[in-house]
Amino acid sequence: AAAEPPLRWEPRCRQQLRHLQDGAGIAARLPPRLKGRWVSTGCEVRPGPEFLTRSYLFYANRLFKAHQFYYWDPSCRDPSYSLVIKGKLRLRQASWITRGATEADYHLHKVGIVFHSQKAMREVAAWINQTSGEGCSGFLPPGRAWAPGTLYELLSAKTERDCTAALGFAMHELSLVRVEQHYQPLLQPQQSGSQLVEELYLGDIHTEWVERLHYRPTGYQRPLQSAVHHVHPCPACGIIYRADEHHPPILPTRAQLPMQLSGSWVSTHCEVRPAVLFLTRYFIFHGNNHTWEGYYYHYSDPLCKQPTFTIYASGRYTQGIPSSKVRGGTELTFKVTQARVTPMDQVTVMMLNSSEPGSCGLTSSWSAGVEQDITPTNGCLALGIKLPHTEYELFKTEQDRRDRSLLYVGERPTDGSSPDSPDKRPTSYQAPLVQCAGASQEFSNYISLKYLGKKDANGNKALKPFPVAFLLFIALLVLRWD
């Protein structure tokens, strides 16, 4: 690999990237242990947008009872309706598509709905009456008065009735499962040591509403945390834990933060994308001239330890305006004008060197650890990068319970395409980035993470070979960047 250039960037950003590349102290059991209750740690946003919180209980006998609480607002303070879902889950083999995940089969026994207002009842009944088949057309008679606390049956395996499709409801998230464990340092100054945190990653929700009902996930959504072993402090955890379909959780009020992009932001963990992409992200926003830089470190494993390639991109962005579609979000437009690629393993080198001449940098000139500018070839066809390129984005900033600033960037389309038109602007978010340097600490030095590999006989870093099956799989993929 190429020698690492002199580094003059903010220590906290470097420390976080190193921490992630070292595995971030994460352990994952295969197969995972699911027994117990798992809860949301805050208000979640799904494509649509939909605002919800979740509380899932798994029993030792494979049965489960799941609650999904839906809201009108992005703070999860104004409940619309609640679903109670009962069924059975059977863990199967390790996924050969999404490394580190376990595939599962599930069977739904019952799904019930409780409305929390006349408005919610009227809207849902209209959806069901309009879009469902014979057995659901009279789900609720027009003009039926709202009865607080009444549970209406949407699905029953016994009677073979299923009126859930109108809600875009599916539990395919249960078909892909991963449980991670790590230790969180105790926050109180007088305490030393750490505490266990367990997170449950379930399959991602398709960004297109019509695709939800039959989409089989290959990525994850925001994780649930163990009700016993969760990050502290977590005011929402206890509220959601104590809730049920008749008493939906009302989350604490949180101050709306103005959109302050300037500074440096980095991933909080190894991220997983649909179509088998593992990556960490690092962004620098220069507020004084509205320019940005982004570094995308791609890996072949779910702990982000085995690098495959790195992308550097830069360009300009517009002044943000409040989103009318996703309350609490800000709409921006990003222009990507320059990009550079560094292949980090032999699989990527082979792929780039066999790409069509003139479509990705200098023909047959790629080698591991050496960066190349792909701007003159208008991007890199093999990696799905087109230059220049415009993306219509959705951003949101929050503060976590440790007073750190978090940045949520719009979720990428599940089909691997780009949000390159206003109608494809995201309505949900990716995993958050954490601010690691403020505007006064901005920098633009290229961050080259040293290649992690075994040493050869001469003491030099050697490239790790990949299993043949994985090499063939990668060769068949059309890799995309975020």
Coordinates of C-alpha atoms in Angstrom, one line a residue:
A1 CA 0.0 0.0 0.0
A2 CA 1.1 3.6 -0.5
A3 CA 2.8 5.4 2.3
E4 CA 0.5 7.5 4.5
P5 CA 0.9 11.2 3.8
P6 CA 1.6 13.7 6.6
L7 CA -1.6 14.2 8.6
R8 CA -2.6 17.6 10.0
W9 CA -6.3 16.9 10.8
E10 CA -8.4 17.2 13.9
P11 CA -7.4 14.4 16.4
R12 CA -11.0 13.5 17.3
C13 CA -11.9 12.7 13.7
R14 CA -8.8 10.6 13.2
Q15 CA -9.4 8.8 16.5
Q16 CA -13.0 7.9 15.6
L17 CA -12.0 6.6 12.1
R18 CA -9.2 4.5 13.7
H19 CA -11.6 3.2 16.3
L20 CA -14.1 2.1 13.6
Q21 CA -11.3 0.5 11.5
D22 CA -10.2 -1.4 14.6
G23 CA -13.6 -3.0 14.9
A24 CA -14.9 -0.5 17.5
G25 CA -14.8 -3.2 20.2
I26 CA -17.9 -4.9 18.7
A27 CA -18.7 -8.6 19.0
A28 CA -21.5 -10.4 17.1
R29 CA -22.8 -13.8 18.0
L30 CA -23.8 -16.3 15.3
P31 CA -26.5 -17.3 15.6
P32 CA -27.8 -14.3 17.6
R33 CA -29.6 -14.6 21.0
L34 CA -32.9 -12.8 20.6
K35 CA -34.7 -13.6 23.8
G36 CA -35.9 -10.5 25.7
R37 CA -37.3 -7.1 24.9
W38 CA -35.7 -4.7 22.4
V39 CA -36.8 -1.1 22.1
S40 CA -36.3 2.0 19.9
T41 CA -33.9 4.6 21.5
G42 CA -35.9 7.5 19.9
C43 CA -38.3 8.6 17.2
E44 CA -37.6 6.7 14.0
V45 CA -38.3 7.9 10.5
R46 CA -39.2 5.4 7.7
P47 CA -39.6 6.2 4.0
G48 CA -42.8 7.9 3.3
P49 CA -42.2 9.5 5.7
E50 CA -43.6 7.5 8.6
F51 CA -42.7 8.3 12.2
L52 CA -42.7 5.4 14.7
T53 CA -41.2 3.7 17.8
R54 CA -40.9 0.0 18.2
S55 CA -40.9 -2.5 21.1
Y56 CA -40.3 -6.2 20.2
L57 CA -40.4 -9.1 22.7
F58 CA -38.9 -12.5 21.7
Y59 CA -39.7 -15.6 23.8
A60 CA -37.5 -18.7 24.3
N61 CA -40.0 -20.8 22.4
R62 CA -39.5 -18.7 19.2
L63 CA -42.8 -16.8 19.6
F64 CA -42.7 -13.0 19.5
K65 CA -44.9 -10.1 20.2
A66 CA -44.1 -6.8 18.5
H67 CA -45.5 -3.3 19.0
Q68 CA -45.2 -0.6 16.4
F69 CA -46.4 2.8 17.5
Y70 CA -47.1 5.3 14.7
Y71 CA -47.3 9.1 15.0
W72 CA -48.3 12.2 13.1
D73 CA -45.2 14.1 14.0
P74 CA -41.4 13.6 13.8
S75 CA -41.0 14.0 17.6
C76 CA -43.2 11.0 18.3
R77 CA -45.5 13.0 20.7
D78 CA -48.8 12.8 18.8
P79 CA -49.8 9.1 18.3
S80 CA -51.9 8.0 15.3
Y81 CA -52.3 4.3 15.8
S82 CA -50.6 1.3 17.3
L83 CA -50.0 -2.2 15.8
V84 CA -49.6 -5.3 17.9
I85 CA -48.1 -8.2 16.0
K86 CA -47.9 -11.8 17.1
G87 CA -46.1 -14.6 15.4
K88 CA -43.2 -17.1 15.3
L89 CA -39.6 -16.7 14.2
R90 CA -37.1 -19.4 13.2
L91 CA -33.5 -18.5 12.8
R92 CA -31.8 -20.2 9.8
Q93 CA -28.3 -20.1 8.4
A94 CA -25.8 -17.3 8.2
S95 CA -26.6 -15.1 5.2
W96 CA -24.3 -15.6 2.2
I97 CA -25.4 -12.2 0.8
T98 CA -25.1 -9.9 3.9
R99 CA -22.0 -11.0 5.8
G100 CA -22.4 -11.1 9.6
A101 CA -26.2 -11.5 9.3
T102 CA -28.5 -14.5 10.1
E103 CA -31.4 -15.3 7.8
A104 CA -34.7 -16.1 9.4
D105 CA -38.2 -17.3 8.6
Y106 CA -41.2 -15.8 10.3
H107 CA -45.0 -16.6 10.4
L108 CA -47.6 -14.1 11.5
H109 CA -50.4 -15.3 13.7
K110 CA -52.3 -12.0 14.4
V111 CA -52.0 -8.3 13.7
G112 CA -54.3 -5.9 15.6
I113 CA -54.7 -2.1 15.4
V114 CA -55.7 0.4 18.0
F115 CA -56.6 3.9 16.8
H116 CA -55.7 6.9 19.0
S117 CA -58.1 9.4 17.4
Q118 CA -61.1 9.6 15.2
K119 CA -58.9 11.1 12.4
A120 CA -56.6 8.1 12.5
M121 CA -59.5 5.7 12.4
R122 CA -61.1 7.5 9.5
E123 CA -57.9 7.7 7.4
V124 CA -56.9 4.0 7.9
A125 CA -60.4 2.7 7.3
A126 CA -60.5 4.7 4.0
W127 CA -57.1 3.2 2.9
I128 CA -58.3 -0.4 3.7
N129 CA -61.7 0.0 2.1
Q130 CA -60.2 1.5 -1.1
T131 CA -57.3 -0.9 -1.6
S132 CA -58.1 -4.2 0.0
G133 CA -59.9 -7.3 -1.5
E134 CA -63.3 -8.7 -0.8
G135 CA -62.6 -9.8 2.8
C136 CA -61.6 -6.3 3.9
S137 CA -63.9 -4.0 2.0
G138 CA -66.1 -3.6 5.1
F139 CA -63.3 -3.5 7.6
L140 CA -64.9 -0.5 9.3
P141 CA -68.3 0.9 8.3
P142 CA -68.3 4.6 7.1
G143 CA -69.0 7.0 10.0
R144 CA -68.2 4.4 12.7
A145 CA -67.4 6.3 15.9
W146 CA -63.9 6.0 17.4
A147 CA -63.9 3.9 20.5
P148 CA -60.7 4.5 22.5
G149 CA -58.8 1.3 23.4
T150 CA -60.7 -0.9 20.9
L151 CA -58.5 -3.5 19.2
Y152 CA -59.5 -4.3 15.6
E153 CA -58.1 -7.4 13.9
L154 CA -56.2 -6.7 10.7
L155 CA -54.7 -10.1 10.1
S156 CA -55.6 -13.6 11.4
A157 CA -53.8 -16.8 10.3
K158 CA -56.8 -18.8 11.5
T159 CA -59.4 -17.1 9.4
E160 CA -56.9 -16.3 6.6
R161 CA -57.9 -12.7 6.7
D162 CA -55.2 -10.1 5.9
C163 CA -56.0 -6.4 5.6
T164 CA -52.5 -5.1 6.3
A165 CA -51.4 -4.3 2.7
A166 CA -53.2 -0.9 2.6
L167 CA -50.9 0.2 5.5
G168 CA -47.7 -0.8 3.6
F169 CA -47.2 -3.2 6.4
A170 CA -44.8 -6.2 6.2
M171 CA -42.5 -7.8 8.7
H172 CA -39.8 -8.8 6.2
E173 CA -37.4 -6.9 8.5
L174 CA -37.4 -10.2 10.6
S175 CA -35.9 -12.1 7.7
L176 CA -32.4 -10.6 8.3
V177 CA -31.1 -10.4 11.9
R178 CA -27.8 -9.3 13.6
V179 CA -27.1 -8.7 17.3
E180 CA -24.0 -6.7 18.2
Q181 CA -22.4 -6.2 21.7
H182 CA -20.0 -3.6 22.8
Y183 CA -19.1 -1.8 26.1
Q184 CA -20.0 1.8 26.9
P185 CA -17.8 3.7 29.4
L186 CA -19.7 4.8 32.4
L187 CA -20.5 8.5 32.1
Q188 CA -20.5 9.5 35.8
P189 CA -17.1 11.0 36.8
Q190 CA -17.1 9.1 40.1
Q191 CA -17.6 5.8 38.3
S192 CA -15.0 3.7 36.5
G193 CA -15.5 0.7 34.2
S194 CA -18.1 0.1 31.4
Q195 CA -21.5 -1.4 30.8
L196 CA -22.7 -3.8 28.2
V197 CA -24.8 -2.5 25.3
E198 CA -26.7 -4.9 23.0
E199 CA -28.2 -3.8 19.7
L200 CA -30.6 -5.7 17.4
Y201 CA -30.2 -4.9 13.7
L202 CA -33.2 -6.0 11.6
G203 CA -33.7 -5.8 7.8
D204 CA -34.0 -2.4 6.0
I205 CA -37.3 -1.0 4.7
H206 CA -37.5 -0.4 1.0
T207 CA -37.5 3.3 0.1
E208 CA -40.3 2.8 -2.5
W209 CA -43.7 2.2 -0.9
V210 CA -44.9 -0.2 -3.6
E211 CA -41.8 -2.4 -3.2
R212 CA -42.2 -2.9 0.6
L213 CA -44.6 -5.9 0.5
H214 CA -42.2 -8.2 -1.3
Y215 CA -38.8 -6.7 -0.7
R216 CA -36.3 -9.0 1.0
P217 CA -33.7 -6.9 2.9
T218 CA -30.0 -7.0 2.4
G219 CA -29.2 -4.0 4.7
Y220 CA -30.4 -2.9 8.1
Q221 CA -32.6 -0.2 9.6
R222 CA -31.9 1.8 12.8
P223 CA -31.1 -0.7 15.5
L224 CA -33.2 -1.5 18.5
Q225 CA -31.4 -1.8 21.9
S226 CA -31.9 -4.3 24.6
A227 CA -34.2 -3.1 27.3
V228 CA -31.7 -4.4 29.9
H229 CA -28.4 -3.6 28.2
H230 CA -28.8 -0.2 26.4
V231 CA -26.9 3.0 26.0
H232 CA -27.3 5.4 29.0
P233 CA -28.8 7.9 29.4
C234 CA -31.8 6.9 27.3
P235 CA -35.0 8.6 28.4
A236 CA -37.0 7.2 25.5
C237 CA -36.1 3.5 26.3
G238 CA -38.0 3.3 29.6
I239 CA -41.0 5.1 28.1
I240 CA -41.2 2.7 25.2
Y241 CA -40.5 -0.3 27.4
R242 CA -43.6 0.5 29.6
A243 CA -45.9 1.2 26.7
D244 CA -48.5 -1.0 25.1
E245 CA -51.0 -0.7 22.2
H246 CA -53.5 1.1 24.5
H247 CA -50.9 3.5 26.0
P248 CA -48.5 4.5 23.2
P249 CA -45.2 6.1 24.3
I250 CA -45.1 9.9 24.3
L251 CA -41.4 10.9 23.9
P252 CA -39.9 13.9 25.8
T253 CA -39.8 17.3 24.0
R254 CA -36.5 18.0 22.2
A255 CA -35.3 21.4 21.1
Q256 CA -35.2 21.9 17.3
L257 CA -31.6 22.7 16.3
P258 CA -30.8 25.1 13.5
M259 CA -29.0 23.5 10.5
Q260 CA -25.3 24.2 11.2
L261 CA -23.4 22.1 8.7
S262 CA -20.0 23.7 9.0
G263 CA -17.3 21.5 10.4
S264 CA -16.3 17.8 10.2
W265 CA -18.6 14.8 10.6
V266 CA -17.8 11.1 10.9
S267 CA -19.6 7.8 11.1
T268 CA -20.5 6.4 14.5
H269 CA -20.2 2.8 13.4
C270 CA -19.5 0.5 10.5
E271 CA -22.5 1.1 8.2
V272 CA -24.3 -1.5 6.0
R273 CA -26.1 -0.6 2.8
P274 CA -28.4 -2.8 0.7
A275 CA -26.6 -4.8 -2.0
V276 CA -23.8 -5.7 0.4
L277 CA -21.8 -2.5 1.0
F278 CA -20.0 -1.9 4.2
L279 CA -18.6 1.6 4.7
T280 CA -17.7 4.5 6.9
R281 CA -18.2 8.1 5.9
Y282 CA -16.3 11.3 6.7
F283 CA -17.6 14.8 5.6
I284 CA -16.2 18.3 5.8
F285 CA -18.5 21.2 5.1
H286 CA -17.1 24.7 4.5
G287 CA -19.9 27.1 5.4
N288 CA -18.1 30.2 4.3
N289 CA -18.1 29.2 0.6
H290 CA -20.7 26.4 0.6
T291 CA -18.2 23.7 -0.6
W292 CA -18.0 20.2 0.7
E293 CA -15.7 17.2 0.8
G294 CA -16.6 13.6 1.4
Y295 CA -14.6 10.4 2.1
Y296 CA -16.2 7.0 1.7
Y297 CA -14.2 4.1 3.0
H298 CA -15.6 0.8 1.6
Y299 CA -14.9 -2.6 3.2
S300 CA -15.7 -6.3 2.6
D301 CA -16.7 -7.2 6.1
P302 CA -19.4 -6.0 8.7
L303 CA -16.8 -4.7 11.1
C304 CA -15.1 -2.5 8.5
K305 CA -11.7 -4.1 9.0
Q306 CA -10.9 -5.3 5.4
P307 CA -10.7 -2.2 3.1
T308 CA -11.7 -2.6 -0.6
F309 CA -11.7 0.9 -2.0
T310 CA -11.9 4.6 -0.9
I311 CA -13.7 7.4 -2.7
Y312 CA -13.0 11.1 -2.2
A313 CA -15.6 13.5 -3.7
S314 CA -16.0 17.2 -3.5
G315 CA -18.2 20.0 -4.9
R316 CA -20.7 22.7 -3.8
Y317 CA -24.1 22.7 -2.0
T318 CA -27.0 25.1 -1.8
Q319 CA -28.5 27.0 1.1
G320 CA -31.0 24.7 2.9
I321 CA -34.7 25.2 3.0
P322 CA -37.2 23.5 5.5
S323 CA -38.7 20.3 4.0
S324 CA -42.5 20.5 3.5
K325 CA -42.7 16.7 3.2
V326 CA -40.5 15.6 6.1
R327 CA -41.1 17.9 9.1
G328 CA -37.9 18.6 10.9
G329 CA -35.7 18.0 7.8
T330 CA -33.9 20.4 5.6
E331 CA -33.7 20.2 1.8
L332 CA -30.3 20.8 0.1
T333 CA -28.9 20.3 -3.4
F334 CA -25.4 18.9 -3.8
K335 CA -23.2 19.2 -6.8
V336 CA -20.4 16.6 -7.2
T337 CA -17.7 18.0 -9.4
Q338 CA -14.5 16.1 -8.6
A339 CA -13.7 12.5 -7.4
R340 CA -10.7 10.3 -6.7
V341 CA -10.5 6.6 -6.1
T342 CA -8.0 4.4 -4.2
P343 CA -8.4 0.7 -4.7
M344 CA -7.3 -1.2 -1.5
D345 CA -7.5 -4.8 -2.5
Q346 CA -6.6 -7.0 -5.5
V347 CA -10.3 -7.7 -6.3
T348 CA -11.0 -4.0 -6.9
V349 CA -7.7 -3.5 -8.7
M350 CA -8.7 -6.3 -11.1
M351 CA -12.2 -4.9 -11.6
L352 CA -10.9 -1.4 -12.4
N353 CA -8.2 -2.6 -14.7
S354 CA -10.7 -4.6 -16.7
S355 CA -13.1 -1.8 -17.0
E356 CA -13.9 -0.2 -20.4
P357 CA -11.1 2.0 -21.6
G358 CA -11.8 5.7 -20.9
S359 CA -14.6 4.9 -18.4
C360 CA -12.6 5.0 -15.2
G361 CA -9.3 6.8 -14.9
L362 CA -6.2 5.8 -16.9
T363 CA -6.7 2.4 -18.7
S364 CA -5.1 -0.6 -16.9
S365 CA -3.1 1.7 -14.6
W366 CA -4.7 0.8 -11.2
S367 CA -2.7 -0.6 -8.3
A368 CA -3.5 -1.2 -4.6
G369 CA -3.1 1.8 -2.3
V370 CA -2.5 4.3 -5.1
E371 CA -5.1 7.1 -5.6
Q372 CA -6.2 8.1 -9.0
D373 CA -8.3 11.1 -10.2
I374 CA -11.4 10.0 -12.1
T375 CA -12.6 13.5 -12.9
P376 CA -11.0 13.6 -16.4
T377 CA -13.1 10.4 -17.4
N378 CA -16.3 12.0 -16.0
G379 CA -16.3 9.5 -13.1
C380 CA -16.0 5.7 -13.0
L381 CA -18.6 3.5 -14.7
A382 CA -17.5 0.4 -12.8
L383 CA -18.2 2.1 -9.5
G384 CA -21.4 3.8 -10.6
I385 CA -19.9 7.3 -10.3
K386 CA -20.9 10.0 -12.8
L387 CA -19.4 13.5 -12.9
P388 CA -20.5 16.2 -12.8
H389 CA -23.5 15.0 -10.8
T390 CA -26.4 16.7 -8.8
E391 CA -28.1 15.1 -5.8
Y392 CA -31.3 16.3 -4.1
E393 CA -30.8 15.7 -0.4
L394 CA -32.5 15.7 3.0
F395 CA -30.5 16.6 6.1
K396 CA -31.3 16.9 9.8
T397 CA -29.3 17.8 12.9
E398 CA -29.9 16.6 16.5
Q399 CA -28.1 16.5 19.8
D400 CA -27.7 13.2 21.5
R401 CA -27.9 12.6 25.3
R402 CA -24.2 13.2 25.6
D403 CA -24.6 16.7 24.0
R404 CA -22.8 15.6 20.8
S405 CA -24.1 17.1 17.5
L406 CA -25.4 14.4 15.1
L407 CA -26.0 14.8 11.4
Y408 CA -28.6 12.7 9.5
V409 CA -28.2 12.5 5.8
G410 CA -31.0 11.2 3.5
E411 CA -31.3 7.5 3.0
R412 CA -30.1 6.2 -0.4
P413 CA -32.6 4.6 -2.7
T414 CA -32.8 0.9 -2.0
D415 CA -32.5 0.1 -5.8
G416 CA -28.9 1.5 -5.8
S417 CA -29.9 4.5 -7.9
S418 CA -29.1 8.2 -7.0
P419 CA -31.5 10.9 -5.8
D420 CA -30.7 12.9 -9.0
S421 CA -34.1 14.5 -9.4
P422 CA -36.4 16.4 -7.0
D423 CA -39.0 13.6 -7.0
K424 CA -36.3 11.1 -5.7
R425 CA -35.3 13.3 -2.7
P426 CA -35.2 11.0 0.4
T427 CA -38.0 10.9 2.9
S428 CA -35.9 9.1 5.6
Y429 CA -32.4 9.0 6.9
Q430 CA -29.2 7.0 7.1
A431 CA -27.3 6.3 10.3
P432 CA -26.2 9.5 11.9
L433 CA -22.7 11.1 11.7
V434 CA -21.2 12.7 14.8
Q435 CA -19.5 16.0 14.7
C436 CA -15.7 15.6 15.4
A437 CA -14.5 19.1 14.5
G438 CA -16.2 22.5 14.4
A439 CA -16.0 25.2 11.7
S440 CA -12.9 26.7 13.2
Q441 CA -11.1 23.4 13.0
E442 CA -11.9 22.6 9.4
F443 CA -9.2 20.9 7.2
S444 CA -9.0 19.5 3.8
N445 CA -6.0 17.1 4.0
Y446 CA -6.8 13.8 2.4
I447 CA -7.3 11.2 5.1
S448 CA -5.6 7.9 4.1
L449 CA -6.3 5.1 6.4
K450 CA -3.3 2.7 6.3
Y451 CA -4.0 -0.6 4.7
L452 CA -4.7 -3.3 7.3
G453 CA -3.0 -6.5 6.1
K454 CA -0.6 -9.3 7.0
K455 CA 3.1 -8.7 6.4
D456 CA 4.9 -10.7 3.7
A457 CA 8.4 -12.3 4.0
N458 CA 10.1 -8.9 3.6
G459 CA 8.0 -7.2 6.3
N460 CA 5.9 -5.3 3.8
K461 CA 2.1 -5.1 4.0
A462 CA 0.6 -7.9 1.9
L463 CA -2.9 -8.1 0.5
K464 CA -5.3 -10.5 2.1
P465 CA -6.7 -13.1 -0.3
F466 CA -10.5 -13.4 -0.5
P467 CA -12.4 -16.7 -0.7
V468 CA -13.1 -17.7 -4.3
A469 CA -16.9 -17.5 -3.8
F470 CA -16.7 -14.0 -2.5
L471 CA -14.4 -12.9 -5.3
L472 CA -16.9 -14.3 -7.9
F473 CA -19.7 -12.5 -6.0
I474 CA -18.0 -9.2 -6.1
A475 CA -17.1 -9.6 -9.7
L476 CA -20.8 -9.9 -10.5
L477 CA -21.9 -6.9 -8.5
V478 CA -22.3 -3.4 -9.9
L479 CA -20.8 -1.5 -7.0
R480 CA -22.2 1.8 -6.1
W481 CA -21.1 4.6 -3.9
D482 CA -23.0 6.8 -1.4

